[in-house]
Amino acid sequence: MGELLGVAVLGAGHMGADHIRRLDRVVSGARVAAVADLDPARAKDAVAGIDGVLVHTETEAALDAPGVQAVLIASPGPAHEEALLAALARGLPVLCEKPMVPDSAGALRIVEAEARLGRRLTQVGFMRRHDAEYRRLKALLDGGRLGRPLMLHCVHRNVSSPPDFTSAMLIDSSVSHEIDAARWLLGQELTAVSVLRPRPSSGAPQGLLDPQFVVFETDGGALVDVEVFVNCGFGYQVRCEAVCEAGSARIGDDHGMLVTARGDAATEVPRDYLVRFAAAYDREVQSWVDAARRGRVTGPTAWDGYAASAVAEAGVRALESGERVGIALAGRPGLYAGHDD
Amino acid sequence: MGELLGVAVLGAGHMGADHIRRLDRVVSGARVAAVADLDPARAKDAVAGIDGVLVHTETEAALDAPGVQAVLIASPGPAHEEALLAALARGLPVLCEKPMVPDSAGALRIVEAEARLGRRLTQVGFMRRHDAEYRRLKALLDGGRLGRPLMLHCVHRNVSSPPDFTSAMLIDSSVSHEIDAARWLLGQELTAVSVLRPRPSSGAPQGLLDPQFVVFETDGGALVDVEVFVNCGFGYQVRCEAVCEAGSARIGDDHGMLVTARGDAATEVPRDYLVRFAAAYDREVQSWVDAARRGRVTGPTAWDGYAASAVAEAGVRALESGERVGIALAGRPGLYAGHDD
Amino acid sequence: MGELLGVAVLGAGHMGADHIRRLDRVVSGARVAAVADLDPARAKDAVAGIDGVLVHTETEAALDAPGVQAVLIASPGPAHEEALLAALARGLPVLCEKPMVPDSAGALRIVEAEARLGRRLTQVGFMRRHDAEYRRLKALLDGGRLGRPLMLHCVHRNVSSPPDFTSAMLIDSSVSHEIDAARWLLGQELTAVSVLRPRPSSGAPQGLLDPQFVVFETDGGALVDVEVFVNCGFGYQVRCEAVCEAGSARIGDDHGMLVTARGDAATEVPRDYLVRFAAAYDREVQSWVDAARRGRVTGPTAWDGYAASAVAEAGVRALESGERVGIALAGRPGLYAGHDD
Amino acid sequence: MGELLGVAVLGAGHMGADHIRRLDRVVSGARVAAVADLDPARAKDAVAGIDGVLVHTETEAALDAPGVQAVLIASPGPAHEEALLAALARGLPVLCEKPMVPDSAGALRIVEAEARLGRRLTQVGFMRRHDAEYRRLKALLDGGRLGRPLMLHCVHRNVSSPPDFTSAMLIDSSVSHEIDAARWLLGQELTAVSVLRPRPSSGAPQGLLDPQFVVFETDGGALVDVEVFVNCGFGYQVRCEAVCEAGSARIGDDHGMLVTARGDAATEVPRDYLVRFAAAYDREVQSWVDAARRGRVTGPTAWDGYAASAVAEAGVRALESGERVGIALAGRPGLYAGHDD
């Protein structure tokens, strides 16, 4: 693929540091070219161990640093508008964490700026569109097999909310994921919203309206209801059931998509090992590369390879003879003491 | 992380081409430095679009090509021994597709060569050790909460077998995965094997003993039974249930690991979004990088970002007022016609 | 238990005939003593094969028939009030199909009449209170382990609605089950209701508002939302998830109750065979009694008993010897040709 | 149905007392006419509260008691042969708890006696044939949709074994259920058996070979494997997966039957409420009858009926107006204080 994409990362907090790690060690074809954060010490921590990354305190300086070809915005929401306008002015493609711009007036200014530019440069970080289950649900709905979607029943639960989380943030921080997911899944705009407020859980901080129950209407006549409960205490759950004219499909239950139609409720069985173990293959090769670059070798050993061959040979003899066949391995060299993974 | 790891890939068939794609476009920190295949046209096809990769017909030439620092062996099994010995002779780390060496005598020669070398260079491609469900099962067994494992019940089903698949290959090609997984999960060696042969399915090719039922004994007193059925017709299924002294755990049912202990059967609920959506974040950034390197922008648009802000604002008003609040978006610029993903 | 309870059944339509069959052939300790229906032919059909049941066209005549000790009301809803008052006047215990009385003014008259009487005679036929899953959910909520219930998410789907089903009947016929279930599960009264109307499914009859989404508020601050969809086309589904302060529990997914709490999602494992097979034991003895009363014998035969003994003996020999043991049965008498169930 | 069937119950231990209760209070159309047990005090306890049952110490006396028309044998296994022969001599239909006769020679004598008689009188108490899930599995296999069965994978787990349980009893007491179920499900006879013995669980009593893994072969070329583990500690689990030429079906996972075929894994969705709530209707009427015979009324009250009507009326107004509608109930008479179930 040729040269690596040089990325300037704006913001080196929790999400920013995670994206820096991802660009450096997980994603293929990119490198971190510059980082900007108001706190230079935090930025330096985030790039520790990555060669040749310059750290800045000014957005503009980072965008203009040598080798920068793209921008990942992970700074706090209020800083997004200025950063986006700066990136658009330079023609740089942007991945901007959500919310793109917290207030809709500012968000609309980005839309207008990009529209004036006449070409798309901005991708917003609604990562559910990249989740395997959401994509299966989207593909199912688009395929039309279940007919028109009538309702989405959504659940969004967190163990506990961060300090200073407000009642409004259940909507504009948490439910914003469902807002985007609903628009994307349905291909419709939302036209009205109601929020119901059950008596707050005793597990919620004093004064926080948690849980809430939000109902959206769409321009296609569908309903979207969302239970948002950010102090449920027991785990993180994101569930979505699409109820359609000819069946329903549910994701988020720690199994693949459950499709109910014509008399049964079914999950998909993959067609082959490349589907089932796609991620395992990726991780296998990645871990091998990571180790090799550090001068190490991990994973199944030559001894494991030998043992597998020896056992398989005995198995074939058992198959052919119809008898129980004993297995005797050679002595194990000390190099292979213990089991590795 | 500095310089990319230069990898020579031996074999450009089905698995080899897939690994070439993976090294080039999925894995971080590596590049394809050389490829060898007896069929140079096939090798050229596999590296189409990747700059600066030399194609060879000889293993040794590929290993000695400039920039080669590691070797991935994906050639047919009978060629593995010679390739492994060549890699070991050069001190190159190797990822070798299974079977490492088909016959155990040859496999043992690799073990002995590496033991003489006194350091590990070989990793065998048993990818199940990298599968998320298998790793959860391994961690559970190692954690000791369920006590000593007594039995593994395994199922290995394919839709249909390739042409020329033999009855012995159900053992030495298919069940070889369970052989390694059992050894790894249990940390025990297998000591005996029996193969039972039910009347073959009418869906199996004439003469093929399919399905088979294989029972292994281990040096720790455990049993491992495997149903292998390579023409089951309905899908690819790999299932493993570990029955332990204080509970059982099952993977492979299109949901996460099901743990049965003390009166209930449970699947895990993740603790936060970084766990639940880890892969989605990776895919998000990868797809953005891939598009940017091609000069494109995809994914959620600025319009999507604006719509989310506008809807969330209405939601907060609905929360505060207790009323249904209508949502009116600005006009959508033509740039954002249609929904993207 | 002594004498059988003589029951007068009012109404011999679909539900009435089913209850007559149930009283005669399923329930222990009762007998059908009289039947009343405006259509005497229909009543006669419903009691065909039951000895000594007199058929009436007048409610009062049936209630006064010899041997009547209790009344089961399965006539159309508008006839319930008069029948209930007649039963109360006679001091007879009543099981009344829902709706008890369709209009609340009439229903209140029954309440007042019974209150004047000073003792309960009326049981309303909300059968979900007798469903095993609902009872497990009720017991779980009452036990307090999950804390205070905050929300109930309910789904009520039918394949298709009967002719002449109106938009109001989605509420007062279908959702009436959820109304009772919510009051019973929560131990709270409902205080307000809103109905949202997504664009009707194209599978619904012209003019029917189907599906609907109903949201109730309770005097305990809980919310109850109900998707009612009576032309969903794919099956009958009744689902209820109780979201509580410390966990959630869901019933209706064709498995037992799924309880999500403290990091996992679990279904219960029964503690012994009397729990797991309680219904099987009941059915076994009932089917034997039913056959014996007709002079027949069905079910597993003496041959099955012999075969089980012979196989078990061989199994014990296999256990003791560690060898495969062949099994040879005696010749099967012609009496046992074929397999029975 | 006319007169109740008079049943003599032989044996008033654990199972016998349970069957006496079942005949008296659950099953329709039968009554307990006589009981025999070597311990008359135990027999008297078992029939406490049932009018007119004579207690005997001799089998023959019980069989000859007035009104006896059928025999239920629940005495210890070694007593079965004599009791069965006595019942056959009298032409009485018998339900005999398993094992019919513990030793196969004795069992064969029953077969021969019944064959000489020329008509069936004996039903053996293999209650799994009456379990709803097993019946669904049997119907599926018989229907032929999944093709010929190739293997049954069975699991049979108990929390703990009774005192004095021997290694042989894992086979002839526990696995005897799977022996019958396999013969019934497959319609085939078992022809050979092997027993594998993993190292016993530390949770098993000293000296007990627990778990065991039993493999049967059938005259139709199928395999049946059974994990039997009677001290698993965590619950009672009976599972059976039938692997067929065109799909597999599994029961016993606390959900209905899971059928895997053509690319998905599905559970059935019932077609209507009579299927879903059949047992609830039965229990509803039974509990009403039971209460009425005791002069009591339980279950949903007239107040519940009124509340349902009032809420439904408000719901219809909410539907018609599109507004939230408040609900105000009349004052609740003291008679209805508290919630009943």
Tab-separated table of C-alpha atoms in Angstrom, chain A residues 15-304:
chain	number	residue	atom	x	y	z
A	15	MET	CA	-9.941	8.575	24.139
A	16	GLY	CA	-7.024	10.352	22.492
A	17	ALA	CA	-4.421	8.126	24.119
A	18	ASP	CA	-6.418	5.061	23.141
A	19	HIS	CA	-6.562	6.229	19.522
A	20	ILE	CA	-2.819	6.945	19.526
A	21	ARG	CA	-2.175	3.365	20.679
A	22	ARG	CA	-4.588	2.088	18.035
A	23	LEU	CA	-2.953	4.035	15.211
A	24	ASP	CA	0.502	2.916	16.303
A	25	ARG	CA	-0.106	-0.737	17.098
A	26	VAL	CA	-3.404	-2.017	15.751
A	27	VAL	CA	-4.303	-0.219	12.554
A	28	SER	CA	-2.467	-1.039	9.353
A	29	GLY	CA	-1.206	1.750	7.114
A	30	ALA	CA	-1.106	4.688	9.495
A	31	ARG	CA	1.351	6.357	11.825
A	32	VAL	CA	1.044	9.055	14.440
A	33	ALA	CA	2.705	12.154	12.947
A	34	ALA	CA	1.825	14.801	15.549
A	35	VAL	CA	-0.098	15.206	18.778
A	36	ALA	CA	-1.624	18.326	20.316
A	37	ASP	CA	-2.860	18.723	23.855
A	38	LEU	CA	-3.081	21.730	26.163
A	39	ASP	CA	-1.163	19.606	28.648
A	40	PRO	CA	2.191	18.736	27.007
A	41	ALA	CA	3.085	16.221	29.725
A	42	ARG	CA	-0.075	14.244	29.005
A	43	ALA	CA	0.689	14.305	25.288
A	44	LYS	CA	4.232	13.070	25.894
A	45	ASP	CA	2.970	10.187	28.004
A	46	ALA	CA	0.583	9.193	25.231
A	47	VAL	CA	3.344	8.933	22.632
A	48	ALA	CA	5.949	7.282	24.818
A	49	GLY	CA	7.715	4.595	22.795
A	50	ILE	CA	6.682	5.959	19.413
A	51	ASP	CA	9.576	7.354	17.443
A	52	GLY	CA	9.545	10.751	15.857
A	53	VAL	CA	6.260	12.205	17.050
A	54	LEU	CA	6.284	15.907	17.832
A	55	VAL	CA	4.100	17.139	20.658
A	56	HIS	CA	2.250	20.453	20.408
A	57	THR	CA	-0.017	22.573	22.565
A	58	GLU	CA	-1.639	24.369	19.625
A	59	THR	CA	-4.033	22.690	17.210
A	60	GLU	CA	-2.755	24.674	14.264
A	61	ALA	CA	0.844	23.768	14.948
A	62	ALA	CA	-0.048	20.077	14.985
A	63	LEU	CA	-2.006	20.331	11.748
A	64	ASP	CA	0.908	22.072	10.057
A	65	ALA	CA	3.545	19.657	11.356
A	66	PRO	CA	5.584	17.840	8.702
A	67	GLY	CA	3.998	14.656	7.366
A	68	VAL	CA	0.482	15.352	8.629
A	69	GLN	CA	-2.043	14.064	6.086
A	70	ALA	CA	-5.104	13.491	8.257
A	71	VAL	CA	-6.548	14.531	11.615
A	72	LEU	CA	-8.153	12.553	14.424
A	73	ILE	CA	-10.026	14.841	16.845
A	74	ALA	CA	-10.325	13.485	20.368
A	75	SER	CA	-10.231	16.733	22.307
A	76	PRO	CA	-13.164	17.843	24.493
A	77	GLY	CA	-16.379	18.555	22.567
A	78	PRO	CA	-16.277	22.370	22.897
A	79	ALA	CA	-12.909	22.423	21.067
A	80	HIS	CA	-14.207	20.438	18.084
A	81	GLU	CA	-15.672	23.244	16.005
A	82	GLU	CA	-12.468	25.237	15.792
A	83	ALA	CA	-10.402	22.122	15.106
A	84	LEU	CA	-12.788	20.961	12.388
A	85	LEU	CA	-12.742	24.344	10.663
A	86	ALA	CA	-8.941	24.354	10.764
A	87	ALA	CA	-8.811	20.859	9.245
A	88	LEU	CA	-11.346	21.743	6.558
A	89	ALA	CA	-9.347	24.880	5.723
A	90	ARG	CA	-6.321	22.692	5.069
A	91	GLY	CA	-8.252	20.042	3.120
A	92	LEU	CA	-7.318	17.330	5.627
A	93	PRO	CA	-9.613	14.300	6.134
A	94	VAL	CA	-10.886	14.173	9.704
A	95	LEU	CA	-12.132	11.510	12.074
A	96	CYS	CA	-13.937	13.436	14.803
A	97	GLU	CA	-15.049	11.799	18.042
A	98	LYS	CA	-18.703	12.338	18.912
A	99	PRO	CA	-20.288	14.754	19.540
A	100	MET	CA	-19.055	16.360	16.361
A	101	VAL	CA	-20.018	19.741	17.816
A	102	PRO	CA	-22.092	19.727	20.996
A	103	ASP	CA	-24.516	22.491	20.024
A	104	SER	CA	-26.481	22.119	16.844
A	105	ALA	CA	-25.803	25.685	15.698
A	106	GLY	CA	-22.080	25.025	15.718
A	107	ALA	CA	-22.625	21.628	14.121
A	108	LEU	CA	-24.584	23.279	11.345
A	109	ARG	CA	-21.669	25.674	10.712
A	110	ILE	CA	-19.462	22.628	10.030
A	111	VAL	CA	-22.042	21.225	7.657
A	112	GLU	CA	-22.190	24.535	5.842
A	113	ALA	CA	-18.424	24.905	5.680
A	114	GLU	CA	-18.015	21.434	4.233
A	115	ALA	CA	-20.880	21.995	1.811
A	116	ARG	CA	-19.156	25.192	0.610
A	117	LEU	CA	-15.976	23.187	0.156
A	118	GLY	CA	-17.979	20.842	-2.035
A	119	ARG	CA	-16.393	17.613	-0.825
A	120	ARG	CA	-16.548	15.450	2.241
A	121	LEU	CA	-13.637	15.541	4.637
A	122	THR	CA	-15.358	14.765	7.935
A	123	GLN	CA	-16.174	11.354	9.419
A	124	VAL	CA	-17.894	11.368	12.805
A	125	GLY	CA	-16.920	8.731	15.350
A	126	PHE	CA	-20.199	6.862	15.736
A	127	MET	CA	-18.464	3.552	16.168
A	128	ARG	CA	-21.597	1.431	16.349
A	129	ARG	CA	-21.801	1.625	12.591
A	130	HIS	CA	-18.634	-0.480	12.658
A	131	ASP	CA	-19.853	-3.042	15.155
A	132	ALA	CA	-20.355	-6.503	13.665
A	133	GLU	CA	-23.818	-6.993	15.156
A	134	TYR	CA	-25.094	-3.581	14.124
A	135	ARG	CA	-23.812	-4.197	10.632
A	136	ARG	CA	-25.621	-7.517	10.454
A	137	LEU	CA	-28.795	-5.804	11.595
A	138	LYS	CA	-28.354	-2.995	9.066
A	139	ALA	CA	-27.754	-5.503	6.287
A	140	LEU	CA	-30.825	-7.468	7.301
A	141	LEU	CA	-33.030	-4.374	7.316
A	142	ASP	CA	-31.638	-3.135	4.018
A	143	GLY	CA	-32.103	-6.565	2.472
A	144	GLY	CA	-35.821	-6.169	2.954
A	145	ARG	CA	-36.532	-9.732	4.045
A	146	LEU	CA	-38.302	-8.542	7.206
A	147	GLY	CA	-40.249	-5.771	5.505
A	148	ARG	CA	-40.522	-2.164	6.673
A	149	PRO	CA	-39.245	-1.441	10.220
A	150	LEU	CA	-42.040	-0.321	12.530
A	151	MET	CA	-40.256	0.134	15.848
A	152	LEU	CA	-36.810	-0.025	17.388
A	153	HIS	CA	-36.657	-1.059	21.043
A	154	CYS	CA	-33.294	0.025	22.446
A	155	VAL	CA	-31.557	-0.510	25.776
A	156	HIS	CA	-28.441	1.372	26.835
A	157	ARG	CA	-27.096	0.511	30.296
A	158	ASN	CA	-23.884	1.390	32.061
A	159	VAL	CA	-22.598	0.108	35.358
A	160	SER	CA	-22.257	3.617	36.752
A	161	SER	CA	-21.993	7.173	35.512
A	162	PRO	CA	-18.864	9.318	35.768
A	163	PRO	CA	-18.782	12.113	38.352
A	164	ASP	CA	-20.634	15.255	37.270
A	165	PHE	CA	-22.837	13.361	34.873
A	166	THR	CA	-26.070	15.347	34.515
A	167	SER	CA	-29.629	14.331	33.680
A	168	ALA	CA	-29.246	16.033	30.307
A	169	MET	CA	-26.154	13.985	29.555
A	170	LEU	CA	-28.214	10.807	29.588
A	171	ILE	CA	-29.705	12.267	26.414
A	172	ASP	CA	-26.930	14.176	24.727
A	173	SER	CA	-24.049	11.913	25.663
A	174	SER	CA	-25.532	8.407	26.104
A	175	VAL	CA	-28.631	8.389	23.883
A	176	SER	CA	-26.751	10.227	21.138
A	177	HIS	CA	-25.460	6.794	20.122
A	178	GLU	CA	-29.007	5.530	19.697
A	179	ILE	CA	-29.922	8.713	17.835
A	180	ASP	CA	-27.275	8.022	15.232
A	181	ALA	CA	-27.898	4.286	15.166
A	182	ALA	CA	-31.625	4.791	14.639
A	183	ARG	CA	-31.109	7.286	11.807
A	184	TRP	CA	-28.609	4.963	10.177
A	185	LEU	CA	-30.542	1.727	10.631
A	186	LEU	CA	-33.832	3.195	9.474
A	187	GLY	CA	-32.537	5.674	6.917
A	188	GLN	CA	-35.051	8.124	8.387
A	189	GLU	CA	-34.887	11.417	10.262
A	190	LEU	CA	-36.265	11.767	13.781
A	191	THR	CA	-39.141	14.237	14.025
A	192	ALA	CA	-40.218	14.330	17.682
A	193	VAL	CA	-39.073	13.171	21.057
A	194	SER	CA	-40.640	12.531	24.459
A	195	VAL	CA	-38.806	11.661	27.642
A	196	LEU	CA	-40.456	9.712	30.454
A	197	ARG	CA	-38.947	9.798	33.888
A	198	PRO	CA	-39.566	6.840	36.183
A	199	ARG	CA	-38.693	7.334	39.838
A	200	PRO	CA	-34.867	7.326	39.902
A	201	SER	CA	-33.016	4.233	41.001
A	202	SER	CA	-31.624	4.380	44.484
A	203	GLY	CA	-28.329	3.406	42.854
A	204	ALA	CA	-28.161	6.708	40.969
A	205	PRO	CA	-26.401	9.754	42.453
A	206	GLN	CA	-28.676	12.154	44.307
A	207	GLY	CA	-30.535	14.365	41.851
A	208	LEU	CA	-29.765	12.415	38.695
A	209	LEU	CA	-32.846	11.389	36.699
A	210	ASP	CA	-31.715	7.849	35.973
A	211	PRO	CA	-33.129	5.803	34.300
A	212	GLN	CA	-35.027	7.645	31.582
A	213	PHE	CA	-37.229	6.303	28.834
A	214	VAL	CA	-37.008	8.195	25.554
A	215	VAL	CA	-39.399	7.811	22.638
A	216	PHE	CA	-38.583	9.193	19.185
A	217	GLU	CA	-40.865	9.453	16.180
A	218	THR	CA	-39.496	9.403	12.637
A	219	ASP	CA	-40.458	10.877	9.314
A	220	GLY	CA	-41.156	7.347	8.118
A	221	GLY	CA	-43.763	6.715	10.782
A	222	ALA	CA	-41.556	4.493	12.926
A	223	LEU	CA	-41.089	4.671	16.698
A	224	VAL	CA	-37.765	4.385	18.498
A	225	ASP	CA	-37.841	3.817	22.240
A	226	VAL	CA	-34.709	3.862	24.375
A	227	GLU	CA	-34.224	2.817	27.956
A	228	VAL	CA	-31.148	4.666	29.148
A	229	PHE	CA	-29.915	3.609	32.573
A	230	VAL	CA	-26.394	4.724	33.406
A	231	ASN	CA	-26.214	3.409	36.960
A	232	CYS	CA	-27.691	-0.058	36.478
A	233	GLY	CA	-24.880	-1.534	38.505
A	234	PHE	CA	-24.627	-4.874	36.783
A	235	GLY	CA	-22.889	-4.393	33.462
A	236	TYR	CA	-22.739	-2.665	30.136
A	237	GLN	CA	-25.569	-3.621	27.828
A	238	VAL	CA	-26.502	-2.220	24.457
A	239	ARG	CA	-29.440	-3.944	22.879
A	240	CYS	CA	-31.533	-3.136	19.844
A	241	GLU	CA	-34.557	-4.952	18.525
A	242	ALA	CA	-35.966	-3.950	15.175
A	243	VAL	CA	-39.626	-4.904	14.858
A	244	CYS	CA	-40.612	-5.097	11.217
A	245	GLU	CA	-43.660	-6.025	9.214
A	246	ALA	CA	-42.535	-9.607	8.710
A	247	GLY	CA	-40.295	-10.399	11.652
A	248	SER	CA	-38.048	-8.949	14.292
A	249	ALA	CA	-34.305	-9.015	14.866
A	250	ARG	CA	-32.466	-8.409	18.095
A	251	ILE	CA	-28.801	-7.761	18.781
A	252	GLY	CA	-26.855	-7.271	21.965
A	253	ASP	CA	-27.608	-10.387	24.010
A	254	ASP	CA	-24.083	-11.791	24.014
A	255	HIS	CA	-24.944	-13.908	21.067
A	256	GLY	CA	-25.255	-13.013	17.447
A	257	MET	CA	-28.336	-11.480	15.971
A	258	LEU	CA	-31.542	-13.297	16.824
A	259	VAL	CA	-34.024	-13.142	13.977
A	260	THR	CA	-37.632	-14.068	14.619
A	261	ALA	CA	-39.682	-14.752	11.534
A	262	ARG	CA	-42.142	-17.294	10.229
A	263	GLY	CA	-42.427	-19.401	13.349
A	264	ASP	CA	-38.946	-19.558	14.722
A	265	ALA	CA	-36.290	-17.503	16.458
A	266	ALA	CA	-32.882	-18.122	14.962
A	267	THR	CA	-29.268	-17.134	15.146
A	268	GLU	CA	-27.002	-17.503	12.175
A	269	VAL	CA	-24.553	-20.364	11.791
A	270	PRO	CA	-21.438	-19.254	9.914
A	271	ARG	CA	-20.722	-20.951	6.618
A	272	ASP	CA	-17.033	-21.657	7.141
A	273	TYR	CA	-13.984	-21.168	9.304
A	274	LEU	CA	-12.890	-18.002	7.559
A	275	VAL	CA	-16.078	-16.369	8.813
A	276	ARG	CA	-15.993	-17.922	12.263
A	277	PHE	CA	-12.303	-17.415	12.915
A	278	ALA	CA	-11.591	-14.267	10.889
A	279	ALA	CA	-10.651	-12.267	13.958
A	280	ALA	CA	-8.555	-15.117	15.337
A	281	TYR	CA	-6.472	-15.182	12.171
A	282	ASP	CA	-5.966	-11.439	12.404
A	283	ARG	CA	-4.929	-11.637	16.040
A	284	GLU	CA	-2.661	-14.584	15.379
A	285	VAL	CA	-0.632	-12.813	12.751
A	286	GLN	CA	-0.647	-9.528	14.656
A	287	SER	CA	0.689	-11.159	17.797
A	288	TRP	CA	3.363	-12.933	15.801
A	289	VAL	CA	4.428	-9.676	14.135
A	290	ASP	CA	4.415	-7.827	17.447
A	291	ALA	CA	6.606	-10.463	19.046
A	292	ALA	CA	8.982	-10.685	16.079
A	293	ARG	CA	9.538	-6.933	16.109
A	294	ARG	CA	10.599	-7.302	19.728
A	295	GLY	CA	12.852	-10.262	18.880
A	296	ARG	CA	10.559	-12.763	20.571
A	297	VAL	CA	8.519	-15.800	19.523
A	298	THR	CA	5.343	-16.820	21.291
A	299	GLY	CA	2.292	-18.974	20.547
A	300	PRO	CA	2.146	-22.689	19.715
A	301	THR	CA	5.617	-24.196	19.590
A	302	ALA	CA	7.312	-26.673	17.319
A	303	TRP	CA	6.684	-29.159	20.104
A	304	ASP	CA	2.984	-28.473	19.791
